[in-house]
PDB file of C-alpha atoms in Angstrom:
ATOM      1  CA  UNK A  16     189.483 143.923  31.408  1.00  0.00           C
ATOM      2  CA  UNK A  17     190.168 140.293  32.118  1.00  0.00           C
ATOM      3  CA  UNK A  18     189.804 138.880  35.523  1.00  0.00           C
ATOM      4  CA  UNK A  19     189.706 135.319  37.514  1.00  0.00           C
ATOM      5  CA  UNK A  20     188.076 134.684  40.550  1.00  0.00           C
ATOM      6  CA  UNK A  21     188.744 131.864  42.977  1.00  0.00           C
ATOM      7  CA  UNK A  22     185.930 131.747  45.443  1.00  0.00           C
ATOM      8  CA  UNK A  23     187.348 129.239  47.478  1.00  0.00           C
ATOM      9  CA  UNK A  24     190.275 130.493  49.158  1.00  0.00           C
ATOM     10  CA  UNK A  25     191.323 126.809  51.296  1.00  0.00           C
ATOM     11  CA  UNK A  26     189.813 123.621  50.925  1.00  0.00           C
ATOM     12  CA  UNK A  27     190.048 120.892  53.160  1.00  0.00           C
ATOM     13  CA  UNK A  28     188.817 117.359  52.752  1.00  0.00           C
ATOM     14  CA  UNK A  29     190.387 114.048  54.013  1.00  0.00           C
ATOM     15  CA  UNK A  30     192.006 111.522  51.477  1.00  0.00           C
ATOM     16  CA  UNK A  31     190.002 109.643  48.960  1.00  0.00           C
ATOM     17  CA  UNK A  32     187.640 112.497  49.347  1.00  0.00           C
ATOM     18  CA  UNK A  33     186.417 113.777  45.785  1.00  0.00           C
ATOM     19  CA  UNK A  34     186.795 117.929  45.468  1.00  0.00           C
ATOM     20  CA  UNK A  35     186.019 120.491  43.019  1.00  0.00           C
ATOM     21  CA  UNK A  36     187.762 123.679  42.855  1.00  0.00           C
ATOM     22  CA  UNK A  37     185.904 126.926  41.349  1.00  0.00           C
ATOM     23  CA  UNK A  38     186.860 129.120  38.118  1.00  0.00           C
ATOM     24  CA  UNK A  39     184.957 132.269  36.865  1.00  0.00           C
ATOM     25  CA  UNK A  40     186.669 134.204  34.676  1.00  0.00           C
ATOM     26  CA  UNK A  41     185.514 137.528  32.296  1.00  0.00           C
ATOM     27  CA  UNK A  42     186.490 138.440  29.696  1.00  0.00           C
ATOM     28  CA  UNK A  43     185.517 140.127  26.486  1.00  0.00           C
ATOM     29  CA  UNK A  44     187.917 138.488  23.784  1.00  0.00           C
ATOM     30  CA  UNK A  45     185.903 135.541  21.498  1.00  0.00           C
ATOM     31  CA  UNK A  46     189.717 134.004  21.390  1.00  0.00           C
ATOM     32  CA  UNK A  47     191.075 133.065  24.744  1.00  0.00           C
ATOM     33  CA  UNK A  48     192.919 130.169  26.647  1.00  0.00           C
ATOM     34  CA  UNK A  49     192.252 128.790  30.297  1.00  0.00           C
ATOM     35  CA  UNK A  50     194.922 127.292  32.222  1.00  0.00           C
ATOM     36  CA  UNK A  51     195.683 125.433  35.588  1.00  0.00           C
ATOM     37  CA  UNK A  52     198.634 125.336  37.588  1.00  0.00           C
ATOM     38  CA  UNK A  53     199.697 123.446  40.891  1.00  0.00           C
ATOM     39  CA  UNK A  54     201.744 124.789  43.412  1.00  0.00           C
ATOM     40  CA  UNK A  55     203.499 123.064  45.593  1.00  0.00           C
ATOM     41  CA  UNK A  56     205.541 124.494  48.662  1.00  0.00           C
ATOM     42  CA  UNK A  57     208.808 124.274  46.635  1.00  0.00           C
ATOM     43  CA  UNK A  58     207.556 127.323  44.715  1.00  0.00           C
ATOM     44  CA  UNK A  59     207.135 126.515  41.267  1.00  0.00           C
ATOM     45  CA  UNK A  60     204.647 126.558  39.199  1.00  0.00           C
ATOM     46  CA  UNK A  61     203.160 123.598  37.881  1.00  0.00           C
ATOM     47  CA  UNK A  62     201.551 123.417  34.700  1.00  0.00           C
ATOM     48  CA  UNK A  63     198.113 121.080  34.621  1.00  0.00           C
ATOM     49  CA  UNK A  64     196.158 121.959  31.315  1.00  0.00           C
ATOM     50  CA  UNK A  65     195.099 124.379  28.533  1.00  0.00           C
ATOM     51  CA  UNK A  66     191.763 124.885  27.219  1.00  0.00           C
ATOM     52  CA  UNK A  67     191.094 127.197  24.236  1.00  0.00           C
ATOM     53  CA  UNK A  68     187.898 128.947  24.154  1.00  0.00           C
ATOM     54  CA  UNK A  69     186.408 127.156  21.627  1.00  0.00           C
ATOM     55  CA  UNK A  70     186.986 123.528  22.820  1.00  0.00           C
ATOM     56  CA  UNK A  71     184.499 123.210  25.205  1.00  0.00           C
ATOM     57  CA  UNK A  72     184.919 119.578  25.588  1.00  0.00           C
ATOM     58  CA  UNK A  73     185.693 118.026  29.118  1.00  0.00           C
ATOM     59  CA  UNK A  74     188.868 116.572  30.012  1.00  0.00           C
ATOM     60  CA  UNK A  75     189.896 114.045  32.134  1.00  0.00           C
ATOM     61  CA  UNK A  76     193.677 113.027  32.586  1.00  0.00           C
ATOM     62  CA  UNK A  77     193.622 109.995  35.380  1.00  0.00           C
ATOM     63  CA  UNK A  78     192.457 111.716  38.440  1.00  0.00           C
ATOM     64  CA  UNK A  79     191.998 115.031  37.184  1.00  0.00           C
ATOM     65  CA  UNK A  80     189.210 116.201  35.224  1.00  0.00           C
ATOM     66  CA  UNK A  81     187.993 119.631  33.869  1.00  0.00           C
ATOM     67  CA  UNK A  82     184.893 120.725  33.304  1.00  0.00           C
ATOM     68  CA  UNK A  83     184.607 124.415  30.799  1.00  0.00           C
ATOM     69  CA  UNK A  84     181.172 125.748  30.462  1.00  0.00           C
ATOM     70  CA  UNK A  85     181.466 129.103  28.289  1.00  0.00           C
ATOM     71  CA  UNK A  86     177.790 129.534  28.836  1.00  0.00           C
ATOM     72  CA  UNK A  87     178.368 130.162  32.786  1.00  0.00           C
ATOM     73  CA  UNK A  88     182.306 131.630  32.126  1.00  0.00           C
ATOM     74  CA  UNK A  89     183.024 128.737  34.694  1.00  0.00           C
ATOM     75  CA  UNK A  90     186.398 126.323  34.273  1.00  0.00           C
ATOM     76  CA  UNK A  91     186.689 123.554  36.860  1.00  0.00           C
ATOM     77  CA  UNK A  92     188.963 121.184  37.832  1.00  0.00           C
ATOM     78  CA  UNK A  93     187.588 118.136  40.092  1.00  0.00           C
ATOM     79  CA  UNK A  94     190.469 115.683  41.505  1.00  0.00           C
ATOM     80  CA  UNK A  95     189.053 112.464  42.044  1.00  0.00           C
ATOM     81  CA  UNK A  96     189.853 110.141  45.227  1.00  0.00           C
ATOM     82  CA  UNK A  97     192.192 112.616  46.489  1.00  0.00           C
ATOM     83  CA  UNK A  98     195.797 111.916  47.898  1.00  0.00           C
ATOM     84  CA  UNK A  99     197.987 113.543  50.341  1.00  0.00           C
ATOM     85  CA  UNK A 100     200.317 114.478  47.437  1.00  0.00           C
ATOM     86  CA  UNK A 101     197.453 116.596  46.184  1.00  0.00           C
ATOM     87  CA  UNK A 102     198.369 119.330  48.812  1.00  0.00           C
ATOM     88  CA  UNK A 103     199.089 122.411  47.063  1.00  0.00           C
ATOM     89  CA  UNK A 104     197.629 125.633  45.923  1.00  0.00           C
ATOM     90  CA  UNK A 105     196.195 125.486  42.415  1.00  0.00           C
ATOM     91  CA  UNK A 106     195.731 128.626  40.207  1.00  0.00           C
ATOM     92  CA  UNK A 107     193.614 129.017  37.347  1.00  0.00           C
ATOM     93  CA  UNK A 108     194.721 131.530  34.845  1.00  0.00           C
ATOM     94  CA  UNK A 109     193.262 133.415  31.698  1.00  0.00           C
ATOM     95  CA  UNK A 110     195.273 134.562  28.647  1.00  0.00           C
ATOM     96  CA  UNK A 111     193.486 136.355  26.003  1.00  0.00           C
ATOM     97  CA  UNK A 112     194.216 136.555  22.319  1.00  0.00           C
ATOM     98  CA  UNK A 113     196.634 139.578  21.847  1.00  0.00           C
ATOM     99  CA  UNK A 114     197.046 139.542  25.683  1.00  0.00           C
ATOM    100  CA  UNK A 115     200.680 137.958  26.048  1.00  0.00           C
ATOM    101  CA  UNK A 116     200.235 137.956  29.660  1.00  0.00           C
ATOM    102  CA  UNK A 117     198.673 135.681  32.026  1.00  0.00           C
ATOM    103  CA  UNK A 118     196.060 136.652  34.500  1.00  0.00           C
ATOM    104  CA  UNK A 119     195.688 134.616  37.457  1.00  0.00           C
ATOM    105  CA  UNK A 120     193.055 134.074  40.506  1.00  0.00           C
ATOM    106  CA  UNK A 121     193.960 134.207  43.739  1.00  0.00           C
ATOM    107  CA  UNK A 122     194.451 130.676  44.386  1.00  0.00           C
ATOM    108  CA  UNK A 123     193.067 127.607  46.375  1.00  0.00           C
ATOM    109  CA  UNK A 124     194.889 126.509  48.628  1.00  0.00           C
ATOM    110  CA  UNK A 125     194.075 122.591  48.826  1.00  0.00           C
ATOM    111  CA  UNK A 126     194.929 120.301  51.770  1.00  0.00           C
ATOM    112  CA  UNK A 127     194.103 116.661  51.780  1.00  0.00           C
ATOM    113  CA  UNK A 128     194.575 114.854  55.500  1.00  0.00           C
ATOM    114  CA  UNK A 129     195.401 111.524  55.486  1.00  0.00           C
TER     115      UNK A 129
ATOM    116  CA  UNK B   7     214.775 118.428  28.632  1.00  0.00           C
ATOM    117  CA  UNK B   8     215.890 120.960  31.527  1.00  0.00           C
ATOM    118  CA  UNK B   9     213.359 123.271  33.172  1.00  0.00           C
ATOM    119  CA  UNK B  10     213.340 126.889  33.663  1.00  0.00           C
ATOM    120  CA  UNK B  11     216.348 128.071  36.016  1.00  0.00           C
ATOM    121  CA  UNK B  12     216.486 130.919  38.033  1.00  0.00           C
ATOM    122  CA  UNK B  13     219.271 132.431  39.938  1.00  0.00           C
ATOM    123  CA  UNK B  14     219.572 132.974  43.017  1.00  0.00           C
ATOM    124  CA  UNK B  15     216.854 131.107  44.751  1.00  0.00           C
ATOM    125  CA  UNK B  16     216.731 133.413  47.776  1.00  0.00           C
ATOM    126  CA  UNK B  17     218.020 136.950  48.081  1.00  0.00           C
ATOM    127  CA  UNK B  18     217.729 139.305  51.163  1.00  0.00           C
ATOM    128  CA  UNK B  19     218.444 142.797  50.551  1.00  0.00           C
ATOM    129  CA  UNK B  20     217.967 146.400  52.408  1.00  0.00           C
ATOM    130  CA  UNK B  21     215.965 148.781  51.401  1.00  0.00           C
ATOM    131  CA  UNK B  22     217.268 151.312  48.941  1.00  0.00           C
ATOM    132  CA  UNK B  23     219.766 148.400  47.445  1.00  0.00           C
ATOM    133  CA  UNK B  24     218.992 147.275  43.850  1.00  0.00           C
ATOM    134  CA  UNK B  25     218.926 143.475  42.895  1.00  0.00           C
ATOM    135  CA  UNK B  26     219.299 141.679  39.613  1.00  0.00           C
ATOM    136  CA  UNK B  27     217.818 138.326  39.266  1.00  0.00           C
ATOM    137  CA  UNK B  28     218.307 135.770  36.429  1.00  0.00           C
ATOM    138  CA  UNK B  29     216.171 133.226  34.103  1.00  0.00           C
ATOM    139  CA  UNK B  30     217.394 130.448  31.663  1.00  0.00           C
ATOM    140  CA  UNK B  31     214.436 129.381  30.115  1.00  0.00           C
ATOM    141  CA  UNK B  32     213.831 125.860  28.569  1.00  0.00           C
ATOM    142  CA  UNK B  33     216.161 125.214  25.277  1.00  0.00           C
ATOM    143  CA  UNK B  34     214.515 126.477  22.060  1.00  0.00           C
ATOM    144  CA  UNK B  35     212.324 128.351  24.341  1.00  0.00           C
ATOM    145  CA  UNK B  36     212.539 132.168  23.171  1.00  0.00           C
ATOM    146  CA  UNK B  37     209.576 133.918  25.037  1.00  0.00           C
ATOM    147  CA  UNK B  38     210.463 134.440  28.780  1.00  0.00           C
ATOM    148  CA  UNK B  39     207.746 136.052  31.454  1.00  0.00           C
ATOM    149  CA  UNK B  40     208.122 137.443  34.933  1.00  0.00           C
ATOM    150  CA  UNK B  41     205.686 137.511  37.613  1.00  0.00           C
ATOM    151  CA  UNK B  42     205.284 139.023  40.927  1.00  0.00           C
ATOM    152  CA  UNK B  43     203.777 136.760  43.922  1.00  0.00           C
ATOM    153  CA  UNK B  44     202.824 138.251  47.028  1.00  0.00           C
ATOM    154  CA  UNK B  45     200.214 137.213  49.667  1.00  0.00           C
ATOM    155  CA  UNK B  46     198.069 140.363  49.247  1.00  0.00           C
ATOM    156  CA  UNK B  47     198.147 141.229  45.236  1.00  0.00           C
ATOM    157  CA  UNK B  48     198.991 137.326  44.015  1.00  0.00           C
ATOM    158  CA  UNK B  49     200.472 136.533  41.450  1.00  0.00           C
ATOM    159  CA  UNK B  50     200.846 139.742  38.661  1.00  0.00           C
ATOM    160  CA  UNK B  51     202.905 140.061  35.141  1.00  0.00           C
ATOM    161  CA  UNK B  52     205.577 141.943  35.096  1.00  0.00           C
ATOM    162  CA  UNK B  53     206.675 141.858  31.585  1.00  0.00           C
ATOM    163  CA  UNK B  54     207.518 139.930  28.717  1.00  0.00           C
ATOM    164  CA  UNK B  55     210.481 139.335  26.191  1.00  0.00           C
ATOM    165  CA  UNK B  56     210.712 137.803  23.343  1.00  0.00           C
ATOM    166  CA  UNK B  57     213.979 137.759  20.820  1.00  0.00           C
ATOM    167  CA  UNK B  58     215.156 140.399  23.477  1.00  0.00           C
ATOM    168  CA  UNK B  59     212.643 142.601  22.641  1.00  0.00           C
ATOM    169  CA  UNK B  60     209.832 143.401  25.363  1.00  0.00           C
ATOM    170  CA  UNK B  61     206.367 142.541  23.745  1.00  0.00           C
ATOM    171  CA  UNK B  62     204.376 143.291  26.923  1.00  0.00           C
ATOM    172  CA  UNK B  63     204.392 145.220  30.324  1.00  0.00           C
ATOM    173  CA  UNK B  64     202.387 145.010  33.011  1.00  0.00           C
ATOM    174  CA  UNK B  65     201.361 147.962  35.758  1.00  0.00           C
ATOM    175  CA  UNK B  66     204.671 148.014  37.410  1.00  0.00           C
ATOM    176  CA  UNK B  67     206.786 151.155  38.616  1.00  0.00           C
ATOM    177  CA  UNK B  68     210.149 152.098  36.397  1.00  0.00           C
ATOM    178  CA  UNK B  69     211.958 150.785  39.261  1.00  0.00           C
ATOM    179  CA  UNK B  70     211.207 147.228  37.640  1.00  0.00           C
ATOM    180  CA  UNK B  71     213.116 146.529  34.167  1.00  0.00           C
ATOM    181  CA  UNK B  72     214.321 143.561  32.483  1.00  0.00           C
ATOM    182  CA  UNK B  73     216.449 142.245  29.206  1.00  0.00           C
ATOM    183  CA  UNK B  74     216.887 139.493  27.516  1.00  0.00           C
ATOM    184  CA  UNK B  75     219.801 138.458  25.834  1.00  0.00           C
ATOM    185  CA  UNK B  76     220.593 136.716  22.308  1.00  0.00           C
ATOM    186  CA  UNK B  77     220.475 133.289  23.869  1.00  0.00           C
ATOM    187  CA  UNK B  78     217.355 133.650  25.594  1.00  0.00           C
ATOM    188  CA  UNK B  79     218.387 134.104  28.886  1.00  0.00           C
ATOM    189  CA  UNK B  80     216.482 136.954  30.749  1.00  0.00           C
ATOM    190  CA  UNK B  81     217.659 139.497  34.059  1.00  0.00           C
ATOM    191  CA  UNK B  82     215.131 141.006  35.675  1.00  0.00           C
ATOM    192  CA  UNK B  83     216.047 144.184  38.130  1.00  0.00           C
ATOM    193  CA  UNK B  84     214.670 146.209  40.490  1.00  0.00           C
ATOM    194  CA  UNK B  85     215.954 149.588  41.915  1.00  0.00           C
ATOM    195  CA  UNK B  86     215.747 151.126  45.128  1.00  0.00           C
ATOM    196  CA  UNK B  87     214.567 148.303  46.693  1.00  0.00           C
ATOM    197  CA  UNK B  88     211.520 148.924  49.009  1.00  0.00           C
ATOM    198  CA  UNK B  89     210.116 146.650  51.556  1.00  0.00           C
ATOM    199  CA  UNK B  90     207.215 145.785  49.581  1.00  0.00           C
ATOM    200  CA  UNK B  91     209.167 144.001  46.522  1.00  0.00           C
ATOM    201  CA  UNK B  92     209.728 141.525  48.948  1.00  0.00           C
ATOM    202  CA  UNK B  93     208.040 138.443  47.023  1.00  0.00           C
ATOM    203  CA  UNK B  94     208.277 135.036  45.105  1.00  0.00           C
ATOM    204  CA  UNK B  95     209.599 136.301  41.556  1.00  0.00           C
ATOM    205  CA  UNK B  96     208.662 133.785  39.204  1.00  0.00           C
ATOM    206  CA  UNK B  97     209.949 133.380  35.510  1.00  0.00           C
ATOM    207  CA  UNK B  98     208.192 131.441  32.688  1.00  0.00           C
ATOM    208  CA  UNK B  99     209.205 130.342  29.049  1.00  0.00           C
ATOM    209  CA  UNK B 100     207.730 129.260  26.145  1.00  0.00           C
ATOM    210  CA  UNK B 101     208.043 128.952  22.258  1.00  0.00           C
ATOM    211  CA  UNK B 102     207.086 132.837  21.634  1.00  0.00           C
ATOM    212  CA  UNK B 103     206.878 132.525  17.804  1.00  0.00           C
ATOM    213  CA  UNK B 104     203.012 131.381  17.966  1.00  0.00           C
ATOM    214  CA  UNK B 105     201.852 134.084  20.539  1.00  0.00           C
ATOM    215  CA  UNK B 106     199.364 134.941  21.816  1.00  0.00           C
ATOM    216  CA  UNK B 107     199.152 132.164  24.253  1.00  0.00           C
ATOM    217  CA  UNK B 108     199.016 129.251  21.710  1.00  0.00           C
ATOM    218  CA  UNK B 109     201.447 127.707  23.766  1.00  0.00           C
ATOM    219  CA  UNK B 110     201.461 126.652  27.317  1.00  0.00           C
ATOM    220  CA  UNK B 111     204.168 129.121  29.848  1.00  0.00           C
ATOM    221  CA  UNK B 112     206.331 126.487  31.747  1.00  0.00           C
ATOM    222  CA  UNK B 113     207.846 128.005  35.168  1.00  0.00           C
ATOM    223  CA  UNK B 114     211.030 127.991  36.549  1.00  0.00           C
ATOM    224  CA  UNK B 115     211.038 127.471  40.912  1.00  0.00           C
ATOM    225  CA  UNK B 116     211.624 131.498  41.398  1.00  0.00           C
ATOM    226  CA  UNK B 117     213.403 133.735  43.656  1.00  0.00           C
ATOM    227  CA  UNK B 118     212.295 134.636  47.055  1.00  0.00           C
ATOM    228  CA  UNK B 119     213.475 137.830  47.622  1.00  0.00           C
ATOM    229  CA  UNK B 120     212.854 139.753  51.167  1.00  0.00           C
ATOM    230  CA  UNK B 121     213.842 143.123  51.629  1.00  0.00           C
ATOM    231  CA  UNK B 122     214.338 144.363  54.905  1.00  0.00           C
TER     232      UNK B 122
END
């Protein structure tokens, strides 16, 4: 069985603040993909990356970085000098090979305070 | 490029009524995904369709079905409503023709449906 785990159900830090938020996932495929998505109150989700399980490397895209460590099943995603616009709850999500189907954690709920 | 559409945005319905709800998924997009969102269970797969054919189903009652049509465009419905399918019903696309997940799900803004 697959399954995603959010420790940290609400998060928050006041703007320009750093924060981390927490992925462990299991599963048993050798072939799988991690994802994040942001959502915002409107509803929808918001798509933020894709890692596949054999590209371990780190990723940063401006403010946003992810760090994948297969060796501790462990995705993160660390938002750098946080803004307001930040607010949302993000959702990391498996999706193994064969799988078709996403599974998702519960969710962090993020707020930043000005 | 549009996004994913879905129709209606908010629904209220009794309990015992059926509802249908709709997704238009990106253009050239032929795989379309539903989810559930509720507070306590989260977000969970419904099912998946791809060249109107479903491909995948998740641990859902019969009361839940869906289709897809020949341009893409997905209904989802649900029968005898009961007070617990109240929830956000999301809808996702993507390619399809490189599944299993070697493409990224896009999402539409859902449907809030409450059932009273």
């Amino acid at each position: 069985a697959q399954k995603v785990t959010q420790a940290q159900t609400e998060i928050s830090v006041v703007e320009k603040e750093d924060v981390t938020l927490d992925c462990v996932y299991e599963t048993r495929d050798t072939t799988y993909y991690l994802f994040w998505y942001k959502q915002p109150p409107s509803g929808e989700l918001v798509f933020l990356i894709r890692r596949n399980s054999f590209d371990e490397q780190n990723e940063i895209s401006g403010r946003y970085s992810w760090n994948f460590q297969k060796s501790t099943s462990s995705f993160n995603f660390t938002i750098t000098a946080s803004q307001v616009v930040d607010s949302a709850v993000y959702f990391c999500a498996l999706e193994g090979r064969g799988a078709q189907k996403l599974v998702f954690g519960q969710g962090t709920r993020l707020t930043i305070n000005p | 490029k549009a996004g994913v559409t879905q129709t209606p945005r908010y629904l209220i319905k009794t309990r015992g009524q059926q509802v249908t709800l709709s997704c238009s998924p990106i253009s050239g997009h032929r795989s379309v995904s539903w989810y559930q969102q509720t507070p306590g269970q989260g977000l969970q797969f419904l099912f998946e369709y791809f060249s109107e054919t479903q491909r995948n189903k998740g641990n859902f009652p019969g009361r839940f079905s869906g289709r897809q049509f020949s341009n893409s465009r997905s209904e989802m419905n649900v029968s005898t409503l009961e007070l617990g399918d109240s929830a956000l019903y999301l809808c996702a696309s993507s390619l399809g023709a490189s599944r299993p997940a070697e493409e990224t799900q896009y999402f539409g803004p859902g449907t809030r449906l409450l059932v009273l």
